Coordinates of C-alpha atoms in Angstrom, one line a residue:
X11 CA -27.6 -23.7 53.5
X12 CA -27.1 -21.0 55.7
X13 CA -24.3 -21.6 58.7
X14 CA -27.0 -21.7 62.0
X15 CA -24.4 -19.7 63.9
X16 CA -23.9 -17.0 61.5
X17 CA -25.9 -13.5 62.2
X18 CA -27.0 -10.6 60.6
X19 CA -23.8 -8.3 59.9
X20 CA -25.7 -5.3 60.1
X21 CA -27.7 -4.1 62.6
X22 CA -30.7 -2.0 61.7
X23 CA -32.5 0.8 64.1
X24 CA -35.5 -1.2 63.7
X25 CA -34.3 -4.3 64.9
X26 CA -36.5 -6.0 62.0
X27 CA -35.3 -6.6 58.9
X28 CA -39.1 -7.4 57.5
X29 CA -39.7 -4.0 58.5
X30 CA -37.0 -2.4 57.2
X31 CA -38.1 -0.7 54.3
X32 CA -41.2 0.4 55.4
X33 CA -39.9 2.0 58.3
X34 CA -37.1 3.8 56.4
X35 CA -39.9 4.8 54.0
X36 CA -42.2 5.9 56.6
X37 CA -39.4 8.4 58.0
X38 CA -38.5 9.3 54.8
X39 CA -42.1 11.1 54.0
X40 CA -42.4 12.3 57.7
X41 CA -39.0 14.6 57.0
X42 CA -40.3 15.8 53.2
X43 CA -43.2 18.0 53.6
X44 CA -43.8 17.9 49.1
X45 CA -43.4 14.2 49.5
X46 CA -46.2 11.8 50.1
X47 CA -47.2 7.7 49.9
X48 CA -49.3 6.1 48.7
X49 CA -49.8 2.6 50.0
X50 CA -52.0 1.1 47.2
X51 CA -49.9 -0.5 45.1
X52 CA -47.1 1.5 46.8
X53 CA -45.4 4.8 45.5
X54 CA -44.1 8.0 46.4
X55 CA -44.9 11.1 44.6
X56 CA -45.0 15.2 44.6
X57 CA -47.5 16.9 47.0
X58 CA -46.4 20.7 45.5
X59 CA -47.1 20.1 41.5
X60 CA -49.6 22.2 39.5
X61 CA -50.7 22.8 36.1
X62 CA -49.6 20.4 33.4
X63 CA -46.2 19.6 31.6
X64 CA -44.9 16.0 31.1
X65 CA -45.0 14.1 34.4
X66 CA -41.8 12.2 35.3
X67 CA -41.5 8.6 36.8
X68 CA -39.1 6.3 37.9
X69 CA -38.2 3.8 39.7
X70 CA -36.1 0.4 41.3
X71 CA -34.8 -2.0 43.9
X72 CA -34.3 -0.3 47.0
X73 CA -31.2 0.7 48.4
X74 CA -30.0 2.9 46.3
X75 CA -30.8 6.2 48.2
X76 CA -31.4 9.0 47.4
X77 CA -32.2 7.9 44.0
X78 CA -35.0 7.8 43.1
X79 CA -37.0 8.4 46.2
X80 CA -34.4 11.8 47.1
X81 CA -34.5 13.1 43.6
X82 CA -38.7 13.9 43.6
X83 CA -38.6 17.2 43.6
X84 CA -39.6 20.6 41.4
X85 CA -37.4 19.7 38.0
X86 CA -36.8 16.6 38.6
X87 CA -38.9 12.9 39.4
X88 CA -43.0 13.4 39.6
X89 CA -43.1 10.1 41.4
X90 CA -40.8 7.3 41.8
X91 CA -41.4 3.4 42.6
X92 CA -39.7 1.6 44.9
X93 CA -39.0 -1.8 45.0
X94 CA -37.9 -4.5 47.6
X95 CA -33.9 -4.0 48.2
X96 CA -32.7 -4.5 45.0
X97 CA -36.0 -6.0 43.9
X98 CA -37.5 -4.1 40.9
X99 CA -41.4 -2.4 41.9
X100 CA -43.8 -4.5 40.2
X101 CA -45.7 -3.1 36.9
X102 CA -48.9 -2.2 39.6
X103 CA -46.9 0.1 41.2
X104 CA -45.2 1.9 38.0
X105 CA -48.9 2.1 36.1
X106 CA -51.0 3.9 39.0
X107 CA -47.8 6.0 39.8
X108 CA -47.9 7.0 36.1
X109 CA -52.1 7.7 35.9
X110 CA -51.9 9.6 39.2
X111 CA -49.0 12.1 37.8
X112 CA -50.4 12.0 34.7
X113 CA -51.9 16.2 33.7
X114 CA -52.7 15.4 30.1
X115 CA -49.1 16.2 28.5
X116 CA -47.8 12.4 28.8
X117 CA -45.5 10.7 31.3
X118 CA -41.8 9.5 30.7
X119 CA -40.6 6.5 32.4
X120 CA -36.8 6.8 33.2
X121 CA -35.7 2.8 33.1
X122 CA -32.4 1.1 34.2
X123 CA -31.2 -1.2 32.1
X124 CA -31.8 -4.1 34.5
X125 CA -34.0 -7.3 33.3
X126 CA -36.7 -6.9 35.8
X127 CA -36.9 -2.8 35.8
X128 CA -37.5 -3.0 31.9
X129 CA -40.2 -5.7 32.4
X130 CA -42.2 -4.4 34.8
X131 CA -42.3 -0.5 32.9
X132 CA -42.8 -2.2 29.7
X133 CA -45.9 -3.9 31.2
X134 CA -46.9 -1.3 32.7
X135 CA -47.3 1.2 29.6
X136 CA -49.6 -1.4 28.4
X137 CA -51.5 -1.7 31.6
X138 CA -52.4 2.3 31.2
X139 CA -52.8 1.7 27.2
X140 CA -54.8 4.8 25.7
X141 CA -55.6 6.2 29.1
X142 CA -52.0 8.2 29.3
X143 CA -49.5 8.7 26.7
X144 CA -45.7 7.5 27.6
X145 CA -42.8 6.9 26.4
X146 CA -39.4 5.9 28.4
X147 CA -35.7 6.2 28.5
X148 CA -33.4 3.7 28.9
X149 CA -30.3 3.8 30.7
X150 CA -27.1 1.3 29.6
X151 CA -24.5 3.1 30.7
X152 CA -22.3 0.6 32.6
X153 CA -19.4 -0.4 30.7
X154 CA -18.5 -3.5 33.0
X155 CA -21.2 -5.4 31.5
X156 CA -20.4 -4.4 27.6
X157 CA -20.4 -7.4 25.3
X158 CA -21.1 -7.9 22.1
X159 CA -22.8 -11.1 22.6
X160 CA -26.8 -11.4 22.6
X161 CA -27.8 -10.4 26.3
X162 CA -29.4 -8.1 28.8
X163 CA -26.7 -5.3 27.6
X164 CA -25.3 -2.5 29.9
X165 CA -26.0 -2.0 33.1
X166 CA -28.3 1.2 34.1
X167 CA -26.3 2.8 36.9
X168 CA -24.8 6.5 37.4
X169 CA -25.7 8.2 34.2
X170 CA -29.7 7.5 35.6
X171 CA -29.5 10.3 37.9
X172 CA -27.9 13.0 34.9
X173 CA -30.6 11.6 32.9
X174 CA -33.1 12.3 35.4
X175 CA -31.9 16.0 35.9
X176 CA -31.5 16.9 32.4
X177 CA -35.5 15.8 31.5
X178 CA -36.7 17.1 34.4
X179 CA -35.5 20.6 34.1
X180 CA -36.6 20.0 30.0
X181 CA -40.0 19.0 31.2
X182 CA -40.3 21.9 33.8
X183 CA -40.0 24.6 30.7
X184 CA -42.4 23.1 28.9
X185 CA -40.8 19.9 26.1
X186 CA -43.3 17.9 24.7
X187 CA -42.9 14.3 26.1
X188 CA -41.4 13.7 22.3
X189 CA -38.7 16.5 22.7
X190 CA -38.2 15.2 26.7
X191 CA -37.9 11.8 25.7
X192 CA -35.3 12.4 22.6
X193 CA -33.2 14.3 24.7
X194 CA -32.8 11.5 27.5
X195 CA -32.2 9.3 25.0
X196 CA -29.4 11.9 23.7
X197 CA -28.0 11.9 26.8
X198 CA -27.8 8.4 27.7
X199 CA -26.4 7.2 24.3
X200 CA -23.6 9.8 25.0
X201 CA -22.9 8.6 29.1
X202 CA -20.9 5.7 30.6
X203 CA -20.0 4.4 33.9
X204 CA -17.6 1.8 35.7
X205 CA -17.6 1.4 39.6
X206 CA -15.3 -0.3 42.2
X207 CA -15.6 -1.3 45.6
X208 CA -13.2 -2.3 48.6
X209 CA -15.8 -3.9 50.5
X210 CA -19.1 -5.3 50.1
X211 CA -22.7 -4.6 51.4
X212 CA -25.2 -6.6 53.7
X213 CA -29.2 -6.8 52.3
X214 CA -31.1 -5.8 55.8
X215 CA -31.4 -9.5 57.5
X216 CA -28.5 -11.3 55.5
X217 CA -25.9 -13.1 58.0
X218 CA -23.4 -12.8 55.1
X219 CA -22.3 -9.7 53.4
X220 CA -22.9 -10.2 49.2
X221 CA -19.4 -11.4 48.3
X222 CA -16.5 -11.7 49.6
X223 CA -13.4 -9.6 49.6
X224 CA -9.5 -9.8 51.5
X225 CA -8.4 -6.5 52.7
X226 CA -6.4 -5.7 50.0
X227 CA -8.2 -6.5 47.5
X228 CA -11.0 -4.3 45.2
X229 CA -13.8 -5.6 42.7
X230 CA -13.7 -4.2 39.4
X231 CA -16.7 -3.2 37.9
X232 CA -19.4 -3.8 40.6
X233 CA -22.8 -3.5 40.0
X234 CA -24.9 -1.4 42.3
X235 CA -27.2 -4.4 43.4
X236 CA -24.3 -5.9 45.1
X237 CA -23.1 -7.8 42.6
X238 CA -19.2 -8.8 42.8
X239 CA -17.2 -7.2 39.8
X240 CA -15.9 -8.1 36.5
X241 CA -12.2 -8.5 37.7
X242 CA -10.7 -9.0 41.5
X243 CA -7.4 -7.0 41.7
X244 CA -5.4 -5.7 44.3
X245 CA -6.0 -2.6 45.6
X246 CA -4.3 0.2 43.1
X247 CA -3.1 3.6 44.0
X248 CA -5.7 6.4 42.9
X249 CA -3.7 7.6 40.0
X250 CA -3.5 4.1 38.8
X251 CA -7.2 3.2 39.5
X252 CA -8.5 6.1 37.8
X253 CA -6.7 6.2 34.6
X254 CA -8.1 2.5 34.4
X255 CA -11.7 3.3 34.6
X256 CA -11.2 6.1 32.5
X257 CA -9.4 4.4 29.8
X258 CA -12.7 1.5 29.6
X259 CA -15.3 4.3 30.2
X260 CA -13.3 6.5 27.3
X261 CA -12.9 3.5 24.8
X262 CA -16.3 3.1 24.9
X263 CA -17.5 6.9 24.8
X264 CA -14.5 7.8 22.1
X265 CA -14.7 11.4 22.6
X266 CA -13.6 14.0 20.4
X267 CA -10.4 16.2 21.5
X268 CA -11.5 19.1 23.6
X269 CA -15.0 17.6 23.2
X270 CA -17.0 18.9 26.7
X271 CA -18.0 16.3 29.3
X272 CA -20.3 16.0 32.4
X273 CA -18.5 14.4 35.3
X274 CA -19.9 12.4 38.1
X275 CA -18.2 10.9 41.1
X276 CA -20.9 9.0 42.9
X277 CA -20.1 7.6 46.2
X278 CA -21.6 3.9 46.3
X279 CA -22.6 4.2 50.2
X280 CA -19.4 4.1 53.0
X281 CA -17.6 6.0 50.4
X282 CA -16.4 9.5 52.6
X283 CA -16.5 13.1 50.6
X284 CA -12.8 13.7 51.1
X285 CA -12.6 10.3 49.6
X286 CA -14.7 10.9 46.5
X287 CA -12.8 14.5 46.0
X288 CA -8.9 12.4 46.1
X289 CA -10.6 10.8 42.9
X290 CA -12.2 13.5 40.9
X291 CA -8.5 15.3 41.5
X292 CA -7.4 12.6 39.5
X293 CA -10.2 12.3 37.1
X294 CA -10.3 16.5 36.4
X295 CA -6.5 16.2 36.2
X296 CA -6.3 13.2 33.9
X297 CA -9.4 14.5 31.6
X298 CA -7.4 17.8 31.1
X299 CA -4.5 16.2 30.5
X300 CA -6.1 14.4 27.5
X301 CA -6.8 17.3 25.9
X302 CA -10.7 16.7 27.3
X303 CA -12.6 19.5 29.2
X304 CA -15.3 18.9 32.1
X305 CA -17.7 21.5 31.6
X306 CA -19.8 20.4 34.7
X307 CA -18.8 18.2 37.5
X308 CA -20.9 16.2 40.4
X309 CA -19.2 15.3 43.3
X310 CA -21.6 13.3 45.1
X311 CA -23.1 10.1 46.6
X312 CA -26.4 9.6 44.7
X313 CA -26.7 5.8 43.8
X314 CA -25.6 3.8 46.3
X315 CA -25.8 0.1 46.7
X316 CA -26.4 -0.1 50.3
X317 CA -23.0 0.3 52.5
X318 CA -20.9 -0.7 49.7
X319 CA -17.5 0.7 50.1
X320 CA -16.7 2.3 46.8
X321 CA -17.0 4.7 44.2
X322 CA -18.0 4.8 40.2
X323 CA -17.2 7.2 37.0
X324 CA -19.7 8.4 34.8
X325 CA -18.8 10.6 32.1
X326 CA -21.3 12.3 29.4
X327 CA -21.1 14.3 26.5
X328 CA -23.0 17.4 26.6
X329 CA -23.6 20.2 24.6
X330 CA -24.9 24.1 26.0
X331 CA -28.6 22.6 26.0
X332 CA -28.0 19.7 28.1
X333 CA -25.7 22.0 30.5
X334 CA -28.2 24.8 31.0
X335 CA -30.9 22.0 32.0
X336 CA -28.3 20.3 34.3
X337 CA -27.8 24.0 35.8
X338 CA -31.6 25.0 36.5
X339 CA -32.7 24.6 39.6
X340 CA -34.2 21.3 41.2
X341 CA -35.7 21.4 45.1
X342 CA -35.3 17.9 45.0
X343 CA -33.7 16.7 48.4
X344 CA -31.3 14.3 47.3
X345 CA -30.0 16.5 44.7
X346 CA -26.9 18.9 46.0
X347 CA -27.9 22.2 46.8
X348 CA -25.5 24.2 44.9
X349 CA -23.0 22.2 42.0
X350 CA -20.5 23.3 39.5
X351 CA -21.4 26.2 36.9
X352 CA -18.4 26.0 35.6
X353 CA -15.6 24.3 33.7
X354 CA -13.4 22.5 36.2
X355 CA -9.5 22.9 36.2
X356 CA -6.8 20.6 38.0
X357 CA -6.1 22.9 41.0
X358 CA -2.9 22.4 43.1
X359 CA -3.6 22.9 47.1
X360 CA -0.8 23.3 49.8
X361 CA -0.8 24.2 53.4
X362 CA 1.7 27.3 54.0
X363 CA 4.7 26.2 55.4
X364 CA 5.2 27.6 58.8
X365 CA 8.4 29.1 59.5
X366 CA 9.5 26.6 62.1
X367 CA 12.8 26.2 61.5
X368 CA 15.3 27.0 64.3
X369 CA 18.5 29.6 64.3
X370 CA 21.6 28.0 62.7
X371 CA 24.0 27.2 66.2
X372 CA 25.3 24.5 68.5
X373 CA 22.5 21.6 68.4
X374 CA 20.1 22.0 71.5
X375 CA 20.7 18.4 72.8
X376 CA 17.7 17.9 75.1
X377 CA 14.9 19.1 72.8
X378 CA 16.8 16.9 70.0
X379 CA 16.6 13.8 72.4
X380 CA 12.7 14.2 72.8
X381 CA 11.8 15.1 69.6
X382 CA 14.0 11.6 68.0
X383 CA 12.3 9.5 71.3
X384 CA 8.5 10.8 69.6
X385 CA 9.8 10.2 66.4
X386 CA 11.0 6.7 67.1
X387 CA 7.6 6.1 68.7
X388 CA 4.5 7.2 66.4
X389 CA 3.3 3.4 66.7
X390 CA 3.7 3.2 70.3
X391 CA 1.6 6.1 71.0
X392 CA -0.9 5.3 68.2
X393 CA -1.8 2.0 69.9
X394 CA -1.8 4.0 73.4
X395 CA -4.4 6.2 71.6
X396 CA -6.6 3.6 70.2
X397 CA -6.9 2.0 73.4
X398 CA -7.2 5.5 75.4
X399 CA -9.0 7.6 72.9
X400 CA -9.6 8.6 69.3
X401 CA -6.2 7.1 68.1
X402 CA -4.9 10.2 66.6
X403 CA -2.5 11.1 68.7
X404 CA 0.6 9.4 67.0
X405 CA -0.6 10.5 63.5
X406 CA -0.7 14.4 64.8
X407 CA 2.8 14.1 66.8
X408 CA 4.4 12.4 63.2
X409 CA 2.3 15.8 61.7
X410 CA 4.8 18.1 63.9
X411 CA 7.5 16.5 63.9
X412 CA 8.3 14.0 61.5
X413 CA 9.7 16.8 59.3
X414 CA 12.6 17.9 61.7
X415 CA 16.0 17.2 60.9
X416 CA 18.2 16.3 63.9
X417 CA 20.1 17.5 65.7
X418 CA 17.9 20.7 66.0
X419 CA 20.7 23.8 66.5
X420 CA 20.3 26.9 67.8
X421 CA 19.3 29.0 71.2
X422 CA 16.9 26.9 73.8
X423 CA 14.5 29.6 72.6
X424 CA 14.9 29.5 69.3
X425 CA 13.8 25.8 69.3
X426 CA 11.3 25.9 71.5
X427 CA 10.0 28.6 69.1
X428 CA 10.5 26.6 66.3
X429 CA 8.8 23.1 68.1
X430 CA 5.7 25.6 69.4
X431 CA 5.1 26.4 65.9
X432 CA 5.4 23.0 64.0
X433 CA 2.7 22.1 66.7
X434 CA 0.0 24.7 66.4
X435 CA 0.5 24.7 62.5
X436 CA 1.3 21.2 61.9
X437 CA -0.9 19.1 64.2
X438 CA -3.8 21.1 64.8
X439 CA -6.6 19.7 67.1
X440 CA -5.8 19.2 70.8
X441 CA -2.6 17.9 70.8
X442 CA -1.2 21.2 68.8
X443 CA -2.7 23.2 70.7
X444 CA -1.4 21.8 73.8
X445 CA 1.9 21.2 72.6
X446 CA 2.1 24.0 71.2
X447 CA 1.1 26.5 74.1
X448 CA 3.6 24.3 76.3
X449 CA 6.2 24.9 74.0
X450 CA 5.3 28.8 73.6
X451 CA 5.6 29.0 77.0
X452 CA 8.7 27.3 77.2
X453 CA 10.5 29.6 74.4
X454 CA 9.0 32.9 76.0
X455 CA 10.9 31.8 79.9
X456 CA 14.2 31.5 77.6
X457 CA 14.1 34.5 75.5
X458 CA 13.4 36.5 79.1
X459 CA 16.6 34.9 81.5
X460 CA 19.3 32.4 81.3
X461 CA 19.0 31.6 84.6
X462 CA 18.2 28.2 86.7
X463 CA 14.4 29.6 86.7
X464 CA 13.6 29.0 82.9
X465 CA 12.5 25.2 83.0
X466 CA 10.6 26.4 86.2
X467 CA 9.0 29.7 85.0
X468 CA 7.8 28.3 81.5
X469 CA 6.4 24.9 82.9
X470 CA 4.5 26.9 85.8
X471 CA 3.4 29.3 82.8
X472 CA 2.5 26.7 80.6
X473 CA 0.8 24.7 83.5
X474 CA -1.4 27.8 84.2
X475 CA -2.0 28.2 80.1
X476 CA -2.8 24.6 79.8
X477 CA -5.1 24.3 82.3
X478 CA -7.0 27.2 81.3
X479 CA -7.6 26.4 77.9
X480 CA -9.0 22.8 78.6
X481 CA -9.6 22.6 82.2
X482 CA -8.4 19.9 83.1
X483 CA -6.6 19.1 86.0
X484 CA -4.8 16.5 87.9
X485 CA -6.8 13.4 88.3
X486 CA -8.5 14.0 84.7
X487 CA -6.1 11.5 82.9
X488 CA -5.2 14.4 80.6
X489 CA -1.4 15.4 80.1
X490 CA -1.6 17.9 82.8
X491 CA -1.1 14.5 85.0
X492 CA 2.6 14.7 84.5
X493 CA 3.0 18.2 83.7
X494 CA 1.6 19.8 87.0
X495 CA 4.0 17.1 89.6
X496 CA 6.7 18.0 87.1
X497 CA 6.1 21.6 87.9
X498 CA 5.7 21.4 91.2
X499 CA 9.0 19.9 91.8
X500 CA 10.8 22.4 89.5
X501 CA 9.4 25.0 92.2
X502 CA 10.5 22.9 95.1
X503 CA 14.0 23.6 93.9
X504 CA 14.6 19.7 93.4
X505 CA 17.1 18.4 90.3
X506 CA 15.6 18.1 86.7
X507 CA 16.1 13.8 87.5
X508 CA 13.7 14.1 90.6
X509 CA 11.0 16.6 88.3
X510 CA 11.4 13.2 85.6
X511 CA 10.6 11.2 88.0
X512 CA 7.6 13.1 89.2
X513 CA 6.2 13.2 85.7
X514 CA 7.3 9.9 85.0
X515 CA 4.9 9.0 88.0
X516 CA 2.4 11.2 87.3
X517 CA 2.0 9.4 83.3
X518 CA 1.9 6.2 85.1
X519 CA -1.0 7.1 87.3
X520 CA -3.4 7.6 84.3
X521 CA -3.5 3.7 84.0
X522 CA -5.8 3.9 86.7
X523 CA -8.0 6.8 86.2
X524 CA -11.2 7.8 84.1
X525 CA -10.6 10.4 82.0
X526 CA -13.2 13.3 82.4
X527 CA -11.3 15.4 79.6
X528 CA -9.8 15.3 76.6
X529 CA -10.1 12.8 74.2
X530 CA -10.1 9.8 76.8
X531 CA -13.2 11.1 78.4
X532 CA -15.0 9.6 75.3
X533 CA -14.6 5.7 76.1
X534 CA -15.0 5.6 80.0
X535 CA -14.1 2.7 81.8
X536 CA -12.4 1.3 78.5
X537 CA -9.4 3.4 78.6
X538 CA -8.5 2.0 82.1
X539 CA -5.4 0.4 82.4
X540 CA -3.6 2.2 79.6
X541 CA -1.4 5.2 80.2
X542 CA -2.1 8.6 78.7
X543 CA 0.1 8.9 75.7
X544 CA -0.4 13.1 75.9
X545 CA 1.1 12.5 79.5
X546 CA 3.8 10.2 78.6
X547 CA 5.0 12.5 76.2
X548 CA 5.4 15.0 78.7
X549 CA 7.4 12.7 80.7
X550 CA 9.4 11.6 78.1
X551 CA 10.0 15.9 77.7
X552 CA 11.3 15.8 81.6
X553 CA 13.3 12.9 81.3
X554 CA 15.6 14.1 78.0
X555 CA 15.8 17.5 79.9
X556 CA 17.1 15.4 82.7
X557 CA 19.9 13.5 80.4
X558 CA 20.5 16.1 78.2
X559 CA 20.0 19.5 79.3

């Protein structure tokens, strides 16, 4: 029985899980001028086809978008059928979505290999008996659920949408549903998948999320209607966890050395891009390194189960037919615009190496103090940042810094040189440039005098420099809340403990303020009561300068 105080873990724009679907459905026509629905039994097909050819349908459980609903298109689906989330459509919906796409050349049902999506096509080609002529392609790719005991078989997951492309391009020059049919067939025989998650996904209206998983922990070979995996392991490095999936996806496709392959690294929902390219690094790397090439590669999220936090291989043979039909063009909308045309290669990617290392000399002892205080206090500022902002400022003062070796050594200039660079190049975002213009500044005052007036000139310059790129000012709860008392008291004449203590103050007072700048400006009221970390860096700058310099 469900817990009476438990509630939904997801909250939906609609507010209503009953109306869920149909309002996602609803929007999804409105923003697909070839797409259209039709309510009666309930199925979306093409708007833009003419003149014959063999028609294209498929077809499940909701929330797997975009397939099949994003993948109608010129080359692709002719209609697809959706079901409940995770529901199969019912054999109503699949026969009229067949007779209405039907233009006298035959319609090929593209079926997952899931118990209640094989039913309700099966019974559906007998529904539309002599009026069309079918056939269908069955897709068991998923070697999670492999056994050799008497059962449902395979899963139908990833390979469904490679399928799709290849006998929709096939059908758009002109195959005979025979020819269209065998070469799905071919293709499916010759794909398999396995998937992983690191967290689970919510059905619309659930008050408990569809298994249950500690933080460092994955499921191992998920399905893509939620179901929890084969195996529960801890969480794996990405080298590790790839050459795992490989080696099970591999066994099962044994194929020949230097044998061509189709690649697909489908995001399963919350998965992010730059997540899905760390693994195909690793899967492009490790296929090459086994002697295997991958002729064509898909980087994409296509069949999701909901939110599920994950990703899953598929891997297909091919030969040059099946490639030039995954190359021609589709207008579907789920489909990626532009993918590979090419064999992929492990490529090796580096960010140039500023040259922010300072002159060989006696160790500049204040700049060394205040780089070792950030360095000793990434978490510190981190938190600060969380609760202030965006919460990456300790990650981009580690990005500049970290790398230093203290003591720095050489001319005040030559380090502030050195630390202006490290921050523009290194840290990017605000914070490098910020950093990185005060720092500038500072370096340019040295190189011109060795008098009192450096610390004074570059901070005023900086100050001016600062204020200009951002516009901020004082009261903004921005760094320029230490840096501009800190200023003014170098050009008041007063000693470099009294300018720490007026940026010292000047940090403090961001507790207090609401930032309208900078990264704070972004959570209001909530980052009340915590101190700037930008400006208690630059007090932290002041105060090594006045016990060091």
């Amino acid at each position: 029985m469900a817990d009476p105080e438990a509630r939904p873990v997801h909250r939906y724009v609609s507010g209503d899980p009953r109306r869920f679907l149909t309002d996602a459905l609803a929007g999804f026509v409105a923003a697909h001028d070839h797409i259209a629905w039709e309510s009666d039994p309930g199925f979306l097909y093409r708007t833009d086809r003419e003149g014959g050819g063999v028609a294209l349908v498929s077809g499940g459980g909701s929330g797997h978008e975009p397939m099949h609903s994003g993948l109608i298109g010129a080359g692709m689906l002719d209609a697809a059928c959706p079901g409940l989330v995770f529901t199969s459509p019912n054999a109503l919906q699949v026969a009229a979505a067949t007779r209405h796409v039907d233009r006298g050349d035959g319609v090929l049902h593209i079926v997952k290999n899931y118990t209640g999506d094989v039913m309700n096509f099966r019974v559906a080609r007998r529904l539309v008996g002599g009026d069309v002529e079918t056939d269908h392609v069955l897709i068991d790719d998923d070697v999670a659920t492999d056994s050799d005991h008497d059962g449902p078989g395979r899963r139908g997951t990833g390979a469904t949408v490679i399928v799709e492309k290849v006998c929709g391009a096939a059908a758009a020059r002109g195959d005979s549903l025979s020819a269209v049919a065998d070469l799905g067939r071919r293709v499916a025989a010759g794909a398999r998948s396995f998937s992983v998650a690191f967290a689970p996904c919510t059905v619309p209206g659930a008050d408990r999320t569809s298994f249950d998983l500690a933080p460092d922990e994955m499921e191992y070979g998920v399905g893509i209607h939620g179901e929890s995996g084969v195996d529960r392991i801890p969480q794996q490095p990405v080298d590790e966890l790839v050459s795992g999936m490989l080696g099970r996806i591999l066994d099962a496709l044994a194929p020949d050395d230097g044998e061509p392959l189709i690649v697909f690294v489908n995001g399963l929902g919350s998965t992010h891009p730059l997540e899905l390219g760390v693994v195909f690094d690793q899967v492009v790397r490790q296929l090459t390194a086994r002697g295997l090439e991958v002729r064509r590669s898909l980087v994409a999220t296509l069949v999701t189960a909901l939110d599920m936090a994950g990703f899953s291989l598929t891997v297909v043979r091919c030969d040059d037919e099946i490639v030039e039909l995954f190359d021609a063009p589709t207008d579907a909308p789920g489909w990626p615009a532009r993918t590979a045309t090419t064999s992929a290669q492990p490529v090796d990617v580096t960010f140039a190496e500023p040259d922010d290392a300072a002159d060989d000399g006696p160790e500049c002892v204040w700049l060394s103090a205040f780089v070792e205080r950030v360095q000793g206090s990434i978490d510190e500022l981190t938190d600060l940042d969380r609760r202030a902002g965006d919460g990456d400022f300790g990650a981009n003062m580690s990005a500049a810094l970290d790398h230093l070796h203290l003591p720095l050594r050489g001319s005040e200039a030559s380090v502030a040189r050195a630390l202006s660079t490290s921050f523009l190049v290194r840290s990017g975002g605000t914070s490098g440039a910020l950093f990185g213009t005060l720092f500038a500044e500072l370096a340019t005052a040295a190189a011109a005098s060795d008098g009192a007036d450096v610390l004074a000139n570059g901070v005023a310059n900086a100050l001016r420099e600062i204020t200009d790129l951002g516009g901020a000012r004082v009261g903004d709860n921005t760094l320029v809340d230490a840096l501009a008392p800190a200023s003014d008291a170098l050009a008041s004449g007063a000693s470099l403990d009294e300018v720490a203590a007026a940026a010292e103050a000047g940090a403090e007072s961001t507790r207090d303020l609401v930032a309208s700048r900078g990264r704070a400006s972004y959570v209001g009221d909530r980052a009340r009561g915590v101190v700037d970390p930008g400006a208690l860096v630059i007090a932290w700058l002041f105060r090594a300068a006045a016990d060091h310099r």
